[in-house]
Coordinates of C-alpha atoms in Angstrom, one line a residue:
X200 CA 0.0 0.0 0.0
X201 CA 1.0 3.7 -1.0
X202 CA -0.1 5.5 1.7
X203 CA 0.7 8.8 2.4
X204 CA 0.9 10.9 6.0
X205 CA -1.5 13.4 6.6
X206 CA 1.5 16.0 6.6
X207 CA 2.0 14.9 3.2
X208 CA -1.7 15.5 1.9
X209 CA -1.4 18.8 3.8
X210 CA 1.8 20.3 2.0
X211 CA 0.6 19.0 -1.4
X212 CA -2.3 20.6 -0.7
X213 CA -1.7 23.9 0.5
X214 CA 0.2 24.1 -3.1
X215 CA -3.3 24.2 -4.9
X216 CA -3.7 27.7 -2.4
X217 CA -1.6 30.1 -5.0
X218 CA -4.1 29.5 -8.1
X219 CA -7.8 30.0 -6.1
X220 CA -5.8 33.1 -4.1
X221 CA -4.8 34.9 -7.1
X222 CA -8.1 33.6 -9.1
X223 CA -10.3 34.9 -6.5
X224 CA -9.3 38.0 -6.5
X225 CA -8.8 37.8 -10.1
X226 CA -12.4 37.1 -10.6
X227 CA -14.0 39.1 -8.1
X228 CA -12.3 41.7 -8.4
X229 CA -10.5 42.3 -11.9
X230 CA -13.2 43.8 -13.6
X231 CA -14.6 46.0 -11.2
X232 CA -10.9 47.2 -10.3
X233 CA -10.9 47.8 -14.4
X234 CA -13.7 49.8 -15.0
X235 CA -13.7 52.0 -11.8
X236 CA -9.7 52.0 -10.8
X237 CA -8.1 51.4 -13.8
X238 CA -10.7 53.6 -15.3
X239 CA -10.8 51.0 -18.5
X240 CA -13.5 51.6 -21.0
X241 CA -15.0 49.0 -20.3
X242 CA -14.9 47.7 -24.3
X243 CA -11.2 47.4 -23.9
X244 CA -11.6 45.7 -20.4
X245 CA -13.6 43.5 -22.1
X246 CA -10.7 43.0 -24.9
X247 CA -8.3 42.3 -21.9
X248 CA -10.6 40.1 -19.9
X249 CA -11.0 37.9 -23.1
X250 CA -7.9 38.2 -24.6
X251 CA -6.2 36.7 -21.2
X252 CA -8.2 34.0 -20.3
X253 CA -8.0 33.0 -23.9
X254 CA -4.1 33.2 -23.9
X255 CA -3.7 31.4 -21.1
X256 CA -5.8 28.6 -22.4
X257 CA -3.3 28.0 -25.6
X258 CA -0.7 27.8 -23.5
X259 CA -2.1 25.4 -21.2
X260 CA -1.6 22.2 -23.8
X261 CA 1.6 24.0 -24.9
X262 CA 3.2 23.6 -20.9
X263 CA 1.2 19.9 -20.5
X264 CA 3.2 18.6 -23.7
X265 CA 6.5 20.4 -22.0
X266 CA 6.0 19.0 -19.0
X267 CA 5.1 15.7 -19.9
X268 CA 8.7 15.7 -22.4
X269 CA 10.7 16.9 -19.1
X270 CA 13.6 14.6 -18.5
X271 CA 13.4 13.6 -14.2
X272 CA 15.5 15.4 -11.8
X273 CA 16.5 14.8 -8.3
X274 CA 13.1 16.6 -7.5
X275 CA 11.2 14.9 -9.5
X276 CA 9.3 16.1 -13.0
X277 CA 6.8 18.5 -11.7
X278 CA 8.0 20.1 -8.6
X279 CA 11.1 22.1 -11.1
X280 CA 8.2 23.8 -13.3
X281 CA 6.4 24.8 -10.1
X282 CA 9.6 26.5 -8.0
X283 CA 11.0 28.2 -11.5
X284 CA 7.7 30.1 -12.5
X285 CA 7.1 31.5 -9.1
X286 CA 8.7 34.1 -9.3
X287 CA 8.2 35.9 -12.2
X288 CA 4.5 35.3 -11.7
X289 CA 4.5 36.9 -8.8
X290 CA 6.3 40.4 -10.3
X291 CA 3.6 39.4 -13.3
X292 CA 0.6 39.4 -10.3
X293 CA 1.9 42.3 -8.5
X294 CA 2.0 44.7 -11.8
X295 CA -1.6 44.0 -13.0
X296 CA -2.9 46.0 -9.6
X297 CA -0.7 48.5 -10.4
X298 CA -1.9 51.7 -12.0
X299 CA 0.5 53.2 -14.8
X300 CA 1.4 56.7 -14.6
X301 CA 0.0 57.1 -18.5
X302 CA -2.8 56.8 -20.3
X303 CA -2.4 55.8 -23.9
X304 CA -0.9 52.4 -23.2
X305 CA -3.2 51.3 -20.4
X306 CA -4.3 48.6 -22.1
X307 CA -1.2 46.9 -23.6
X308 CA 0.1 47.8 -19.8
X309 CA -3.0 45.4 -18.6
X310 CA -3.0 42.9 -21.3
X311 CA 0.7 41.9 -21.6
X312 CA 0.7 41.4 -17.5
X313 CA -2.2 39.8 -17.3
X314 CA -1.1 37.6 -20.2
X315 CA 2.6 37.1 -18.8
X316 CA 1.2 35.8 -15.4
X317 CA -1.5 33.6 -16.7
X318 CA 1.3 32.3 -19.0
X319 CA 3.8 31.6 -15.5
X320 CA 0.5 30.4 -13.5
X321 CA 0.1 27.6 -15.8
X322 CA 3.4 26.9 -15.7
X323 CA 2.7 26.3 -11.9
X324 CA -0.5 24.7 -12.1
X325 CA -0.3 22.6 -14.8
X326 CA 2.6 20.5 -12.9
X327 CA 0.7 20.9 -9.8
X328 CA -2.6 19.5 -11.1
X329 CA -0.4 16.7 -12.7
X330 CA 1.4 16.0 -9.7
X331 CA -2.1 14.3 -8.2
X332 CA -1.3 10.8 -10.3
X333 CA 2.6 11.1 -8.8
X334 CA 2.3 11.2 -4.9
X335 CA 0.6 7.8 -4.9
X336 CA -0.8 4.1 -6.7
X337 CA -3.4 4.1 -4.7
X338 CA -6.9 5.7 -6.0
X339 CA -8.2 5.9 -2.4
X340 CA -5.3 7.6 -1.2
X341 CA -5.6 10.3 -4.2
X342 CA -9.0 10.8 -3.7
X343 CA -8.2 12.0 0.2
X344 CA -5.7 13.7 -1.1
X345 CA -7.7 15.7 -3.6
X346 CA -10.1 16.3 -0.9
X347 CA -7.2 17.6 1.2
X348 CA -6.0 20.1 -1.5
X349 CA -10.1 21.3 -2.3
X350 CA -10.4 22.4 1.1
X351 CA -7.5 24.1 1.5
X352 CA -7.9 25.7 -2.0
X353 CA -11.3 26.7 -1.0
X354 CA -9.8 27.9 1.7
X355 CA -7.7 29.7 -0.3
X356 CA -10.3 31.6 -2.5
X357 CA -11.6 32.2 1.2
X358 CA -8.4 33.7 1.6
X359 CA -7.7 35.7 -1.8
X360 CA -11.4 36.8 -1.4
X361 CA -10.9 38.1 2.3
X362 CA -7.4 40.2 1.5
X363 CA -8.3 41.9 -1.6
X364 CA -11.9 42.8 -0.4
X365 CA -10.9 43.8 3.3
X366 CA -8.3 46.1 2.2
X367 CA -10.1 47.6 -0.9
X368 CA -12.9 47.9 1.0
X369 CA -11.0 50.2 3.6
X370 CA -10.7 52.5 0.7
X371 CA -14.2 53.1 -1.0
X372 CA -13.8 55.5 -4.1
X373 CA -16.6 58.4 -4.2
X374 CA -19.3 57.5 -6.6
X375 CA -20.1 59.9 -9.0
X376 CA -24.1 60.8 -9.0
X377 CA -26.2 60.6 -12.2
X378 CA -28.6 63.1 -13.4
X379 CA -31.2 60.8 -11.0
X380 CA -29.4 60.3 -8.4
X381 CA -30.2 62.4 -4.9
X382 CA -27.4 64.6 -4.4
X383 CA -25.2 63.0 -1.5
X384 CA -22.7 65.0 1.0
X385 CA -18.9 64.4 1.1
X386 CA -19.6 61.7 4.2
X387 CA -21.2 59.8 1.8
X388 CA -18.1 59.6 -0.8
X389 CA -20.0 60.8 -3.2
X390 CA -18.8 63.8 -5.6
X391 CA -21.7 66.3 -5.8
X392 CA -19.3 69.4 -7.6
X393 CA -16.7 70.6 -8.1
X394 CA -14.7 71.4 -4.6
X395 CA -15.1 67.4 -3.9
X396 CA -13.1 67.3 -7.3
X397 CA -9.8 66.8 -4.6
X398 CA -11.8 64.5 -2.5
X399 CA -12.1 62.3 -5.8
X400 CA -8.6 62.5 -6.7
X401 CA -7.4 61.6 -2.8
X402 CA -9.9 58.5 -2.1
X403 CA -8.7 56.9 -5.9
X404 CA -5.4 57.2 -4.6
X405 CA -5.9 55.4 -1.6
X406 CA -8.1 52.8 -3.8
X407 CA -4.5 52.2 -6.5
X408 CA -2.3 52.1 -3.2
X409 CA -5.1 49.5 -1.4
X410 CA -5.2 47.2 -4.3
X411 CA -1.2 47.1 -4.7
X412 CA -1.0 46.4 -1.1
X413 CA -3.5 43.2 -1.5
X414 CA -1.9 42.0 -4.4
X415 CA 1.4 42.4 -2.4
X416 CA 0.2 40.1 0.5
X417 CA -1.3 38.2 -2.1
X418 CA 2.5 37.6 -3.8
X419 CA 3.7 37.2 -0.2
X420 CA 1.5 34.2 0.1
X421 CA 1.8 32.6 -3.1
X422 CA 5.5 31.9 -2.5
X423 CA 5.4 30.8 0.8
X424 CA 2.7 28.3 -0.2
X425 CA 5.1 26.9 -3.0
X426 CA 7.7 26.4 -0.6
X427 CA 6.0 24.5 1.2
X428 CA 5.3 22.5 -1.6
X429 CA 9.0 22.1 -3.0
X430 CA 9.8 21.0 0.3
X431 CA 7.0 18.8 1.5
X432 CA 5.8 16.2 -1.3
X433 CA 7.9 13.9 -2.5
X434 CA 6.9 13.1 -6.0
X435 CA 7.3 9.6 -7.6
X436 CA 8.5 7.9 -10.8
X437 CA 7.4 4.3 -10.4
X438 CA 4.8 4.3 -12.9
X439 CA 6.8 4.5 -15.7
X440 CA 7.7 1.4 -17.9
X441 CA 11.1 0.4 -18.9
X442 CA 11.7 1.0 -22.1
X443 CA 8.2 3.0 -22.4
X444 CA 8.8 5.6 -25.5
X445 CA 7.3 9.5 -25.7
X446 CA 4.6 10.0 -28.3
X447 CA 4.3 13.1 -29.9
X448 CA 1.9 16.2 -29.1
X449 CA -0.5 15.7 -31.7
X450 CA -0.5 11.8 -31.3
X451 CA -0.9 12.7 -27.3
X452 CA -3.4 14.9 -27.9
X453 CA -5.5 12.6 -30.7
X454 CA -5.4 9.3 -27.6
X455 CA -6.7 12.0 -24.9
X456 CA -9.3 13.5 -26.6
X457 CA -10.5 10.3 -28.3
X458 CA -11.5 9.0 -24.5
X459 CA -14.8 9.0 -24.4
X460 CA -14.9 9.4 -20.9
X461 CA -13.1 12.2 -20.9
X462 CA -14.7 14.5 -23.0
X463 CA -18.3 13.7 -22.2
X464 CA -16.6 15.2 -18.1
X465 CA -14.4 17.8 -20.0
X466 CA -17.8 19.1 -22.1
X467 CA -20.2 18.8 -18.5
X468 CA -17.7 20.5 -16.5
X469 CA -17.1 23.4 -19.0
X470 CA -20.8 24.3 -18.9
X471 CA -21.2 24.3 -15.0
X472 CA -17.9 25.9 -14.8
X473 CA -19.1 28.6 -17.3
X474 CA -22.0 29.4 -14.7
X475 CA -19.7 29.4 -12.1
X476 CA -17.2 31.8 -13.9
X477 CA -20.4 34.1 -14.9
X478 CA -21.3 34.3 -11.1
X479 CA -18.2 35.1 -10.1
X480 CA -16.6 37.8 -12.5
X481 CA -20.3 40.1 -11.9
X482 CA -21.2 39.5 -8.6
X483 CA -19.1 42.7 -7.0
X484 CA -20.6 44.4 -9.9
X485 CA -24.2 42.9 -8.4
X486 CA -23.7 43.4 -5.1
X487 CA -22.7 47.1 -5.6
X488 CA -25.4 48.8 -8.2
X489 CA -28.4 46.1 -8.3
X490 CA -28.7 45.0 -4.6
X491 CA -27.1 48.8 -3.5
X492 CA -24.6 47.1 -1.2
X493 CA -21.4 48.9 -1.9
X494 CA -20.0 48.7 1.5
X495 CA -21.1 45.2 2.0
X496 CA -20.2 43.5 -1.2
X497 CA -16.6 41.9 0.0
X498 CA -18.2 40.6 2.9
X499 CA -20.8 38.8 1.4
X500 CA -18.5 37.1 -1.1
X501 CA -16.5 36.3 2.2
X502 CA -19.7 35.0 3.2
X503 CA -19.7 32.8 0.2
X504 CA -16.4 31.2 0.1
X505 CA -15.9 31.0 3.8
X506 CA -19.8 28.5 3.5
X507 CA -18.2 26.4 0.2
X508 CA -14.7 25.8 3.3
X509 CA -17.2 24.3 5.7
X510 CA -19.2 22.7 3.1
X511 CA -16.2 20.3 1.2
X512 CA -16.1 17.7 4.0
X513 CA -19.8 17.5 3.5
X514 CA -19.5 16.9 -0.3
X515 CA -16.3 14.5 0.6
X516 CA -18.4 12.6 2.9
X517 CA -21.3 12.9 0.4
X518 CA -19.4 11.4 -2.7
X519 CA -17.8 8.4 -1.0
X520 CA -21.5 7.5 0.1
X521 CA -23.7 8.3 -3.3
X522 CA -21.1 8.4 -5.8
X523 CA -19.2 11.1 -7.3
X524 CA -21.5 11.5 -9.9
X525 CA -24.7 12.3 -7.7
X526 CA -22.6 14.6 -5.7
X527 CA -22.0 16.6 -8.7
X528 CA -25.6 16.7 -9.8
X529 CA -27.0 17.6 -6.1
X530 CA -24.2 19.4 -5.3
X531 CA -24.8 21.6 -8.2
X532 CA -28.2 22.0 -8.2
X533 CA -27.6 23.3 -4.8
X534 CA -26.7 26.7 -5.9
X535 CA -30.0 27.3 -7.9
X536 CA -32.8 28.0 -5.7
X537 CA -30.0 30.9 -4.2
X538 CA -29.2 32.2 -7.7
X539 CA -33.1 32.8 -8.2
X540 CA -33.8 33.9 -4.6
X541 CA -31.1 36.8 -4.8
X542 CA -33.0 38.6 -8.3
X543 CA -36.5 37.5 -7.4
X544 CA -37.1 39.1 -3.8
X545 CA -36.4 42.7 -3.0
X546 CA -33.4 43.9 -1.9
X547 CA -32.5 42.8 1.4
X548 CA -28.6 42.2 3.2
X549 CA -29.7 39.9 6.0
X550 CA -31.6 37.6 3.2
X551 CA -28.7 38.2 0.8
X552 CA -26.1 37.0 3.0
X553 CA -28.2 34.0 3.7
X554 CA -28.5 32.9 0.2
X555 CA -24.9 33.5 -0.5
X556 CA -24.6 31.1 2.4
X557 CA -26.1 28.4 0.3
X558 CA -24.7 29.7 -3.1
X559 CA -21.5 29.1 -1.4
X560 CA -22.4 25.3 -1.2
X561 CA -22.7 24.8 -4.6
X562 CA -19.2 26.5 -5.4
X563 CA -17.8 23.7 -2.9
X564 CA -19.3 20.9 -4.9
X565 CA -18.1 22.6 -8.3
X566 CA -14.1 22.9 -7.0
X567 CA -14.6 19.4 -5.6
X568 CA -16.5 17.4 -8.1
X569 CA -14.3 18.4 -11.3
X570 CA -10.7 17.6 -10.1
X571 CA -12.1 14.6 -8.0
X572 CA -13.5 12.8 -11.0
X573 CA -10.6 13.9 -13.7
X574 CA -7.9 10.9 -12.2
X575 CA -10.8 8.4 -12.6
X576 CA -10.6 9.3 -16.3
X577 CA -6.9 8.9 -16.3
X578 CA -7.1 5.7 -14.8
X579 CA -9.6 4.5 -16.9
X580 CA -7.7 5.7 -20.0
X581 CA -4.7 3.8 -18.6
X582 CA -6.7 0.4 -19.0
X583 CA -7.8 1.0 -21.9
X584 CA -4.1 2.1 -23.2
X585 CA -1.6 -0.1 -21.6
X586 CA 1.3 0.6 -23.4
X587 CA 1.2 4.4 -23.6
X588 CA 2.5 6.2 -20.8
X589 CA 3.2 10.0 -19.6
X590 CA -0.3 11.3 -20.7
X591 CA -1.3 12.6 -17.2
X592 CA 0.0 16.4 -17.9
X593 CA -1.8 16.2 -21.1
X594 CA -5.3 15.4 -19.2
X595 CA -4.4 18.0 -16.8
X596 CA -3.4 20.9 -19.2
X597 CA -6.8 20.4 -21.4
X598 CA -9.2 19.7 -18.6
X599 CA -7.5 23.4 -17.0
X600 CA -7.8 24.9 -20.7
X601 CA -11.5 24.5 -21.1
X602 CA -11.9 25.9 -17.6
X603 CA -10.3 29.0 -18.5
X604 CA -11.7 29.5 -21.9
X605 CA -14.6 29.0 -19.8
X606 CA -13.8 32.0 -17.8
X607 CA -12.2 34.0 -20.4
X608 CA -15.7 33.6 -22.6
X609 CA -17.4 34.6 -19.2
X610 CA -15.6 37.3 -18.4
X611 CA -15.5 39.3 -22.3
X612 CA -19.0 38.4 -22.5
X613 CA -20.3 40.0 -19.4
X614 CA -17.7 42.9 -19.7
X615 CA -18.9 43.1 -23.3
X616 CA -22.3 42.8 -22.4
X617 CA -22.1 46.1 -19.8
X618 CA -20.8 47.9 -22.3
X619 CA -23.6 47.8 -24.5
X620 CA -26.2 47.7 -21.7
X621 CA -24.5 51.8 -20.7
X622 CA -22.0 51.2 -18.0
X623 CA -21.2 54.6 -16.4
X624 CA -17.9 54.1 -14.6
X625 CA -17.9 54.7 -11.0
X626 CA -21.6 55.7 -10.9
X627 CA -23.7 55.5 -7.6
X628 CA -26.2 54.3 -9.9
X629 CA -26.5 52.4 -13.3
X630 CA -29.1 52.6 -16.2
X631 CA -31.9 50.2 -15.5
X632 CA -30.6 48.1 -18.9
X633 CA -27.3 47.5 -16.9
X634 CA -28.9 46.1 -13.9
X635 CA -31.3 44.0 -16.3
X636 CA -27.5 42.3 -17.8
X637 CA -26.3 42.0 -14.4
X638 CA -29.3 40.0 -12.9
X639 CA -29.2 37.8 -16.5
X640 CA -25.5 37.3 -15.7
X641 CA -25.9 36.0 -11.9
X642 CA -28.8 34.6 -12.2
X643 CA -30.6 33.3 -15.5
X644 CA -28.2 32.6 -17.6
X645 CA -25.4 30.1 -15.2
X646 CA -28.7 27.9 -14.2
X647 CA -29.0 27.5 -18.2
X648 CA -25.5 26.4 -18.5
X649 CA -25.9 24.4 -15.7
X650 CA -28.4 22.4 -16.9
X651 CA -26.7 21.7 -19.9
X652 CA -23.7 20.8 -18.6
X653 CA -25.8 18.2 -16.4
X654 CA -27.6 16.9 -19.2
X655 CA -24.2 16.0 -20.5
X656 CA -22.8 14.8 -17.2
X657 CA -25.8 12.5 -17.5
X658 CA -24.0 10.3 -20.3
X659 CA -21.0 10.3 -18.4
X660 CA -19.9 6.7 -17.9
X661 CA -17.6 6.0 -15.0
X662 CA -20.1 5.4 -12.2
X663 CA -19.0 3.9 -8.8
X664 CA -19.2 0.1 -10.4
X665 CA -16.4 0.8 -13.3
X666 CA -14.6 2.8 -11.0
X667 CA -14.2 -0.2 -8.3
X668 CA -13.6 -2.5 -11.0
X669 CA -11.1 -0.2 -12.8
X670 CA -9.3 0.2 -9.3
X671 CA -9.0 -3.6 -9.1
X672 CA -7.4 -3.9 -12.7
X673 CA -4.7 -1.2 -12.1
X674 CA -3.6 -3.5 -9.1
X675 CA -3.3 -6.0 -11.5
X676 CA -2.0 -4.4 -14.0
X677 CA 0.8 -2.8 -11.6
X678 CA 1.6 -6.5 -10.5
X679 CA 2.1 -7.5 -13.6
X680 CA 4.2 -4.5 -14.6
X681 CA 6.5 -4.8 -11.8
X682 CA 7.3 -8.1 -12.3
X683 CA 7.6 -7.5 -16.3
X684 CA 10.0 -4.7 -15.2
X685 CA 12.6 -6.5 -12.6
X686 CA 12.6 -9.3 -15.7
X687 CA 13.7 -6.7 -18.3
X688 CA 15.9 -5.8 -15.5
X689 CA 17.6 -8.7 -14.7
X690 CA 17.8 -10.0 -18.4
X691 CA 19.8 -5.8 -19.0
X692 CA 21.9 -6.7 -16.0

């Protein structure tokens, strides 16, 4: 038996903290800090929004193919990709929250940094995510340790969520009132003329200098979380065959995407991570002009991520009792009486934070249900493949490229959206069109994609009885290897 120590589970797992900390805050908070900080039209925020999420999803094959060609180290394949990157992506991180002093290149500014630290995350997560089929044999032993790693990067978009909200939210900009708006005084924030004209400039500046020092702690944390992976996961090489030859990309990429399996989760997932995404990137947005909450909107995404933390065991506990698949249905479906609740009913905190509460539990079963159920794909691929070996960074790397084309799609089509719909940036108010797209965006059109992505989810085929069985064949087929492998040995010797 491979079994591995709780510490173990615990230091591979706090390594999966770095992506949800900067992709919390990335999705909360990007496009809000955009349009009102950054003062980004928001066409072009749009642009950048798109144009990075799309970016980093080409590269994300690119890296798995690299990754999987790495020669072994002392420190294994993985663990190399994941120390090198980090820094650069966190110079990368620290520069998008930064606020150039000049307007005409704003956007390249934004685009090329947000494109340069997607670019160095991947380079990091890819490895990382790939790293699950190389701390252990054992399936059961994976599955703990994935549940390890969802609740601490839960815990992490807890985390990401709490430091960029809690210190932006220290530093409120002034809203500027529309010809309908009621004419607020300077407690409020709010500019009413011109002598608040220096108010405005001051409270922007503390906003740029709030959102450089979250994204500072937020580098600070990054690195300490991948040293403590570098130096607390020992990763493993004895699942490769002697004598087992690389294929190339294309002929890696033509065996992974002709498992059924795999697709049929890859194509369910993208749709319910779609929703997800769409919640996500306009919920500050939401939260600030539709529900009127614009001191309260960090603390009830707090409210959110801190309910999906409590609520992984659950769904761990749920899953090995019912089957991964009918946790990801009801865990799913969870999230969809919340997301109707929040734009049905009038506006009202107490009843908001109490949906978001439950909202929250359907964002656990989403981080939990996806990565959970991709190594029983891999292991049922293996089976079916015997002799080709090496493909886990390619599974990786295109399962974590449809999730962010996901998000990029999300993100440039709500952005996009606003835009049309008459954004005003840093209004106290927004035309009635704009809080029609908003409540489309949280609401209508993620329990849509949900329910197609379920629909396809429904012809997925590894229920609990092939995954058993497929678990008893790898033993087997490990037997049979390692005995194959000290023969080939022996006869070399």
């Amino acid at each position: 038996m491979n079994r591995l120590s709780i510490c173990s589970k615990l230091c591979y797992a706090i390594g999966g903290a770095p992506y949800q900390i900067t992709g919390s805050a990335l999705g909360f908070f990007l496009q809000i800090y955009l349009l009102d900080v950054a003062q980004i039209d928001a066409f072009y925020a749009s642009i950048i929004l798109f144009v990075g999420r799309a970016w980093d999803g080409i590269t994300d094959p690119t890296v798995g193919f690299l990754v999987s060609r790495s020669p072994w180290t002392r420190f294994g394949r993985m663990l190399p990709w994941i120390v090198l990157s980090t820094p650069l992506a966190v110079i990368c991180y620290f520069l998008i929250f930064y606020v150039p002093p000049f307007e005409d290149g704003k956007v390249v500014w934004y685009l090329f940094f947000y494109c340069a630290f997607q670019t160095l995350q991947t380079c990091f997560h890819v490895p990382y995510s790939a790293l699950t089929m190389f701390i252990s044999s054992e399936q059961a032993e994976r599955d703990s340790a994935t549940a390890y790693r969802m609740t601490i990067e839960v815990l992490g978009a807890v985390l990401g969520t709490a430091i960029q909200g809690q210190i932006v939210g220290m530093a409120n900009a002034p809203c500027i009132p529309g010809p309908g708006d009621p004419v607020l005084n300077a407690t409020n924030l709010s500019v009413v003329d011109g002598h608040n004209d220096s108010l405005l400039a001051f409270v922007v500046s503390l906003q740029k200098t709030a959102y450089m020092i979250a994204s500072g702690v937020i580098c600070l944390v990054y690195i300490l979380c991948a040293i403590v992976l570098f130096f607390g996961v020992r990763e493993q090489k004895e699942f490769c065959r002697v004598g087992s030859e690389p294929i190339s990309f294309f002929q890696g990429i033509k065996l992974v995407m002709g498992h059924g399996p795999y697709v049929k989760l890859v194509i369910g997932f993208l749709f319910t991570s779609l929703a997800f995404m769409l919640l996500e990137g306009n919920f500050a947005l939401f939260c600030t002009y539709t529900l009127g909450f614009r001191n309260d909107f960090q603390n009830i995404l707090l409210v959110i991520m801190f309910s999906a933390t409590l609520a992984i065991p659950f769904w761990q506990w749920f899953l090995t009792r019912f089957g991964k698949k009918t946790a990801a249905y009801c865990g799913t479906l969870t999230a969809v009486p919340s997301m109707i609740v929040v734009v049905v009913f009038k506006s009202n905190l107490i009843m908001t934070y109490f949906v978001s509460f439950f909202a929250g539990m359907g964002v656990a079963s989403a981080y939990l249900m996806s990565w959970s159920m991709l190594p029983d794909v891999v292991d049922d691929f293996k089976l079916e493949n015997p002799k080709s070996t090496g493909h886990e960074a390619i599974f990786y790397s295109f399962y974590v490229f449809f999730s962010k084309f996901s998000s990029g799609i999300s993100l440039g089509i709500s952005t996009l959206s606003l835009h049309f719909a008459g954004y005003i940036t840093r209004g106290c108010s927004q035309p009635e069109a704009v809080n029609i797209t908003l409540r489309v965006l949280v609401s209508f059109a993620p329990i849509a994609l949900m329910i197609i992505g379920l629909v396809v989810l429904y012809f997925y085929p590894i229920d609990e009885k092939r995954r058993q069985r497929n678990r008893e064949r790898l033993r087997e087929q490990e037997m049979e290897d390692s005995e194959t492998d000290s023969a080939e040995l022996a006869a070399i010797i």
